[in-house]
XYZ file of C-alpha atoms in Angstrom:
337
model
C -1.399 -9.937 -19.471
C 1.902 -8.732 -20.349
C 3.229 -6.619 -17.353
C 5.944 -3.982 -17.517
C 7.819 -3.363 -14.168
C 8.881 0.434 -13.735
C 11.545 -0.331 -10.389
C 14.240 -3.262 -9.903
C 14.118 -3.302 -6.536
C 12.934 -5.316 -3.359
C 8.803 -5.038 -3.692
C 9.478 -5.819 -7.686
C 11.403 -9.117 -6.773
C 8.917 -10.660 -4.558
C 6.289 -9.350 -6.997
C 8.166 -11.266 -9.657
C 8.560 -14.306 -7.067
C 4.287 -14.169 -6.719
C 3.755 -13.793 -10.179
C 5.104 -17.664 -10.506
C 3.034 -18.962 -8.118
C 0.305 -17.904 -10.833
C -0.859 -19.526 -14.465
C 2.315 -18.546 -16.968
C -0.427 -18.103 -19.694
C -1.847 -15.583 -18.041
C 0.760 -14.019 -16.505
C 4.283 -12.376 -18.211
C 6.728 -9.835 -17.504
C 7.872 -8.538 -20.808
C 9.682 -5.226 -19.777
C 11.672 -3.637 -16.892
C 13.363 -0.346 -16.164
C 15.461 1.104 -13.740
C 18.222 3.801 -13.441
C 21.110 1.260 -13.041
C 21.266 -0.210 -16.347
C 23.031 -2.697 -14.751
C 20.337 -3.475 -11.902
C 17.550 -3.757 -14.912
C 19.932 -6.217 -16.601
C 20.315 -8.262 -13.448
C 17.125 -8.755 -12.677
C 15.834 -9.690 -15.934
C 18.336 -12.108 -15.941
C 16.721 -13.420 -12.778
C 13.519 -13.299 -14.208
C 14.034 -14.102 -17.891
C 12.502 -10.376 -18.808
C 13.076 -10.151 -22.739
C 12.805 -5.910 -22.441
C 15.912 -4.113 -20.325
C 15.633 -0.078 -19.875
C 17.341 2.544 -18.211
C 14.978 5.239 -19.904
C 11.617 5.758 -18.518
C 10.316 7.460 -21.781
C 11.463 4.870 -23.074
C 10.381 2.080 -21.489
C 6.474 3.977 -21.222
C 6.756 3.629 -25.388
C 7.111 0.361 -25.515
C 4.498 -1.600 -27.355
C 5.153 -5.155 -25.531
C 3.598 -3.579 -22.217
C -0.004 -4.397 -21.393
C -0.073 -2.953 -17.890
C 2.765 -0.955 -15.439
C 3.873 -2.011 -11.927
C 5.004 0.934 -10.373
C 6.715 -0.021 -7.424
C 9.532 2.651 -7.131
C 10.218 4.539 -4.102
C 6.791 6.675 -2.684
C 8.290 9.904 -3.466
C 8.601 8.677 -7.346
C 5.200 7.187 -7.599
C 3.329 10.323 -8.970
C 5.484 11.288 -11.880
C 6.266 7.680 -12.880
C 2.690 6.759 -13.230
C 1.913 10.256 -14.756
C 4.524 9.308 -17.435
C 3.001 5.882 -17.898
C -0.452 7.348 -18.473
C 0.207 9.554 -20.443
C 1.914 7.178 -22.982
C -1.278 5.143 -22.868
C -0.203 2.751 -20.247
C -2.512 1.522 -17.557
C -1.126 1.692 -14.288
C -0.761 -0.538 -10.928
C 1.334 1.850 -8.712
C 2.127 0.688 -5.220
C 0.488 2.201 -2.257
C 0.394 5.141 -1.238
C 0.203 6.393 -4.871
C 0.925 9.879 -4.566
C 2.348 12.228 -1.602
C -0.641 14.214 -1.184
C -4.496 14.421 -2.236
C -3.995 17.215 -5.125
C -1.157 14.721 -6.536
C -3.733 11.462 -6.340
C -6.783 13.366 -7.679
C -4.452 14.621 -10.881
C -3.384 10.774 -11.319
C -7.403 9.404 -10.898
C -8.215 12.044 -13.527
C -5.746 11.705 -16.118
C -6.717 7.984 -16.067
C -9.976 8.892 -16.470
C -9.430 11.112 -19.085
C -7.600 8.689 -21.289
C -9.458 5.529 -20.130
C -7.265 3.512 -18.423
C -7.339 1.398 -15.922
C -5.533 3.137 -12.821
C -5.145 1.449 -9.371
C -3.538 1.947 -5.762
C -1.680 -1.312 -5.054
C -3.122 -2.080 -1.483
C -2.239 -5.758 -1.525
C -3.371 -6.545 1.976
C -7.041 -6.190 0.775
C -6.580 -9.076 -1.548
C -5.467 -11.392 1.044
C -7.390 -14.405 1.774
C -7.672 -13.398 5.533
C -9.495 -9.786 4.777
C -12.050 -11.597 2.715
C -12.741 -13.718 5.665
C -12.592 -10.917 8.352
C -15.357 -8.912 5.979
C -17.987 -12.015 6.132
C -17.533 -12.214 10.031
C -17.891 -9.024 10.575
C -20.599 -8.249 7.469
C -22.798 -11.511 9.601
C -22.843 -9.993 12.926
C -20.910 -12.700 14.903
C -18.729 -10.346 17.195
C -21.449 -7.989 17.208
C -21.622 -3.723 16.204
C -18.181 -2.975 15.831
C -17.218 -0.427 18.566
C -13.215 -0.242 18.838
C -10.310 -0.942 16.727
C -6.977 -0.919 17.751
C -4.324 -1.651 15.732
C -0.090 -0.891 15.867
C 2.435 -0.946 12.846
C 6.623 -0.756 13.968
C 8.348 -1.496 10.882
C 12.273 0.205 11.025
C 12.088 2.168 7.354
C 15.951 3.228 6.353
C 15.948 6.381 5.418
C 18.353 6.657 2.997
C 20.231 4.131 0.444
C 22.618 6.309 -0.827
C 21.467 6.476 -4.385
C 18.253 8.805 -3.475
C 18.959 10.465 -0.882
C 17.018 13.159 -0.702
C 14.004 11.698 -1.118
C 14.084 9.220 1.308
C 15.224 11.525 3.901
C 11.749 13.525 3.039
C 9.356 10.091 3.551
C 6.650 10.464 5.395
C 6.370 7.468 8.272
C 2.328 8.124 7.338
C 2.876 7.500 3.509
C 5.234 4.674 4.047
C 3.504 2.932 7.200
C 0.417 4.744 8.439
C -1.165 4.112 5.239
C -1.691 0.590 6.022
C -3.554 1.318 9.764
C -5.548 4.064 7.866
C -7.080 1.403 5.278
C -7.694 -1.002 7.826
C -9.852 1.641 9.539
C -11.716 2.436 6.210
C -12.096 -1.067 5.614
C -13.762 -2.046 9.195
C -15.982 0.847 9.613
C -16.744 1.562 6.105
C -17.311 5.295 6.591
C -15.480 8.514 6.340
C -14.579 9.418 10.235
C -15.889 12.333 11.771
C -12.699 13.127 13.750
C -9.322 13.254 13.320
C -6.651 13.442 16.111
C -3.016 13.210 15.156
C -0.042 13.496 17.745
C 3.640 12.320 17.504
C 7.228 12.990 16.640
C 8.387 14.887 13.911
C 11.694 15.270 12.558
C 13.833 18.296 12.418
C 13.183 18.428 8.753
C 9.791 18.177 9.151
C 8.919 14.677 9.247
C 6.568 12.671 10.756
C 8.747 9.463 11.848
C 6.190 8.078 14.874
C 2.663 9.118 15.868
C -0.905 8.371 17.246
C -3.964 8.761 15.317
C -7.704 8.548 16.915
C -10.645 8.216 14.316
C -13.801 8.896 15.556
C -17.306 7.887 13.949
C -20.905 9.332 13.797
C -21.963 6.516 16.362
C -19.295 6.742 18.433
C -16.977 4.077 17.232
C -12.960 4.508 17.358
C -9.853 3.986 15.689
C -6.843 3.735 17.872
C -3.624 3.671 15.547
C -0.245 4.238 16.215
C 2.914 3.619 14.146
C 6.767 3.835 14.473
C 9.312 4.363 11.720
C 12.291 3.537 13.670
C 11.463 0.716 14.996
C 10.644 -3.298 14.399
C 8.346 -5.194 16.049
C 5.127 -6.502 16.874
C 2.689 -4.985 14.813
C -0.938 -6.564 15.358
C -4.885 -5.349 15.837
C -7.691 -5.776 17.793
C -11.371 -5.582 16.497
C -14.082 -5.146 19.135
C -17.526 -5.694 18.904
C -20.391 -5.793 21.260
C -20.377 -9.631 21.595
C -16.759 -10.407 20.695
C -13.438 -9.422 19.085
C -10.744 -10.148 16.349
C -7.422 -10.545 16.819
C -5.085 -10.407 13.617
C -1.798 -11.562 14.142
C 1.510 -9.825 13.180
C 1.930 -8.327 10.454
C -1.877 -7.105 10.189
C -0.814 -5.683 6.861
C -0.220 -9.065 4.963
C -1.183 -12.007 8.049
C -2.569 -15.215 7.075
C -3.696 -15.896 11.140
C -6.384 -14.509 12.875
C -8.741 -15.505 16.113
C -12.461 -14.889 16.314
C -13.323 -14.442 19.955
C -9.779 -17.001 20.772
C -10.550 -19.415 18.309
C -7.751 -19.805 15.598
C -7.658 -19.566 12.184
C -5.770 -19.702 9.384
C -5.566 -18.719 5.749
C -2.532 -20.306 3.471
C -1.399 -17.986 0.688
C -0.474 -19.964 -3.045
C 2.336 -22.306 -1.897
C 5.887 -20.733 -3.160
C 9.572 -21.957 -2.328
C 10.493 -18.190 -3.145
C 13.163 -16.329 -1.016
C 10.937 -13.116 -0.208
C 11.985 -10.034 1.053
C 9.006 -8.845 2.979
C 6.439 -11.290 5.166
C 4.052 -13.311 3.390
C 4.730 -11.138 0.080
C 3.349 -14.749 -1.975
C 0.264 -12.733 -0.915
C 0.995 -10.098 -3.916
C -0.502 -12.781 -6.719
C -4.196 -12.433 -5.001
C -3.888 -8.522 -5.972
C -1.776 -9.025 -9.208
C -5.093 -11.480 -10.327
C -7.722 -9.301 -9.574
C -5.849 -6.413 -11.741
C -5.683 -9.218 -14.785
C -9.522 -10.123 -14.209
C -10.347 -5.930 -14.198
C -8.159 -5.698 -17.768
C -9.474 -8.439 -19.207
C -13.050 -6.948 -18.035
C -11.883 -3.679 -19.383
C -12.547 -1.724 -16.094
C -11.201 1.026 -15.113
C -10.849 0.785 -11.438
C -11.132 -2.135 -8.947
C -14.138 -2.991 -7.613
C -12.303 -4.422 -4.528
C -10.030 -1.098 -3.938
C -11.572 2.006 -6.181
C -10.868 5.151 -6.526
C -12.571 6.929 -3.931
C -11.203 4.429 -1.561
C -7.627 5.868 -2.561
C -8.747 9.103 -2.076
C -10.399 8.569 1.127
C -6.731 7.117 2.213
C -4.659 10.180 1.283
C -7.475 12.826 2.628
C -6.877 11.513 6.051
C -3.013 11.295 6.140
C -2.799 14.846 4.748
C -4.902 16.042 7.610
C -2.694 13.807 10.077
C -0.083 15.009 8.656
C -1.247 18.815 8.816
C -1.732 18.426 12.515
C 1.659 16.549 13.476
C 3.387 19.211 11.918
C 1.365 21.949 13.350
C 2.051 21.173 16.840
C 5.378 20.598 15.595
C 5.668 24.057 14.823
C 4.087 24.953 18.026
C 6.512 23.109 19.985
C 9.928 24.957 18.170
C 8.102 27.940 18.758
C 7.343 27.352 22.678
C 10.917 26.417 22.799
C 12.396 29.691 20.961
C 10.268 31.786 23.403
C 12.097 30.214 26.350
């Protein structure tokens, strides 16, 4: 599959540095774009890319391109993939896809539409680990789930200079809180009843910290809590009614975990790679599975559909609706006094 990579920046290198640790014959980067001419040059030099763009039209047009990697800033995601669609290109955009539900329901349609293969790139569910954590929990060993609880601190900065606007307008839910939200899809497997959202929001209107509780028709919970502005230990907890999980930090892309204390561990593809992000070898388990669903000729992954993207997005908009609603009750209380 011949993959064109719409961004030159830090999640494109280490999704370059994965692709190696893959079969070359199966595998090739044949295109990338960026603004900075001279960033797209660089790293194609670093990567031996034949194709070098600063033109997003034109890069969408070009024939050489089986498949996108959009992997460009969150608040680019929706009109980059848009573009690529609509120039016939199937898409792989990086998590969270869009900055809102009305945005992600207008990119799952258009794909539709024009029959093309269209996914949300939430690598952590292609890790060796999750796979493992499924089977243990899918054969009853710690029990009926009953409580998750789960933390993310990851320091985002929120501007580079060359955007920014746009960074200064990222949500901590669509850059961090997505990732505590799947998990809770992914344990419980259900839609939650309840939603409960507090935190910090910026002056701007930002959420940069909060709290979120899920709730479930049997009474199950989701305890989740993130931090924008801050790095460090970022872990989970799975409880059951005869045991628990512990994944080690980072949940989001860990290779460790212990089933009621006992250790274990799950080696990703073996890489002598200088990453940017933990454990991003991990990123050639997810770049597979979207070769094996093009070669198939789906369009959507089994492993991470559709409506699981859109079940993602519904509950950070209503997270999001709340932490700025109390927000604005707060300035208010504090212009009355």
């Amino acid at each position: 599959m011949r993959w064109g990579l719409c961004s030159a920046g830090l999640i494109a290198t280490d999704f370059c540095n994965a692709l190696q640790c893959l079969n070359p014959s199966e595998h090739k980067i044949t295109a990338v774009v960026s603004k900075s001419l001279e960033k797209a040059k660089n790293f194609a030099e670093k990567f031996k890319i034949p194709n070098v763009y600063d033109s997003y039209e034109e890069f969408a047009k070009d024939p050489n391109i089986d498949l996108v990697y959009v992997s460009a800033i969150n608040f680019y995601h929706h009109p980059l993939s848009i573009l690529m669609l609509n120039n016939g290109k199937p898409v792989l955009c990086e998590q969270t896809c869009a900055n809102n539900t009305q945005q992600t329901e207008e990119m799952i349609e258009l794909a539709k539409s024009k029959k093309l293969f269209f996914m949300e790139g939430m690598w952590t569910k292609f890790f060796p680990v999750y796979k493992a954590i499924r089977e243990i929990i899918d054969s009853g060993t710690i029990g009926k789930i009953r409580h998750l609880d789960a933390t993310m601190f990851y320091k985002i900065m929120l501007s580079n200079g060359a955007v920014p606007e746009a960074s200064l307008h990222r949500s901590g839910l669509i850059d961090i809180g997505v990732y505590l939200i799947w998990l809770a899809n992914f344990i419980f497997k259900q839609k939650p009843e309840t939603i409960t959202a507090t935190g910090v929001v910026t002056d701007i209107g930002v959420d940069q910290s909060a709290n979120l509780i899920l709730t479930y028709k049997d009474g199950a919970k989701a305890s989740l809590s993130y931090d924008r502005t801050v790095t460090k230990k970022s872990d989970a907890y799975i409880y059951g009614t005869q045991g628990k999980i512990y994944i080690h930090s980072p949940f989001w892309s860990t290779t460790k975990i212990e089933i009621n204390g006992e250790e274990r561990e799950f080696p990703l593809h073996k890489s002598d790679a200088d990453y940017n992000y933990p454990n991003s070898a991990g990123l050639a388990y997810e770049a597979e599975a979207v070769r094996q669903c093009f070669e198939k000729g789906e369009l959507e992954c089994p492993a991470h559909t559709h409506s699981d993207t859109l079940s993602l997005i519904t509950i950070i908009d209503e997270a999001r609706r709340q932490l700025k609603e109390n927000h604005q009750k707060k300035l208010g209380g504090t212009e009355s006094q």
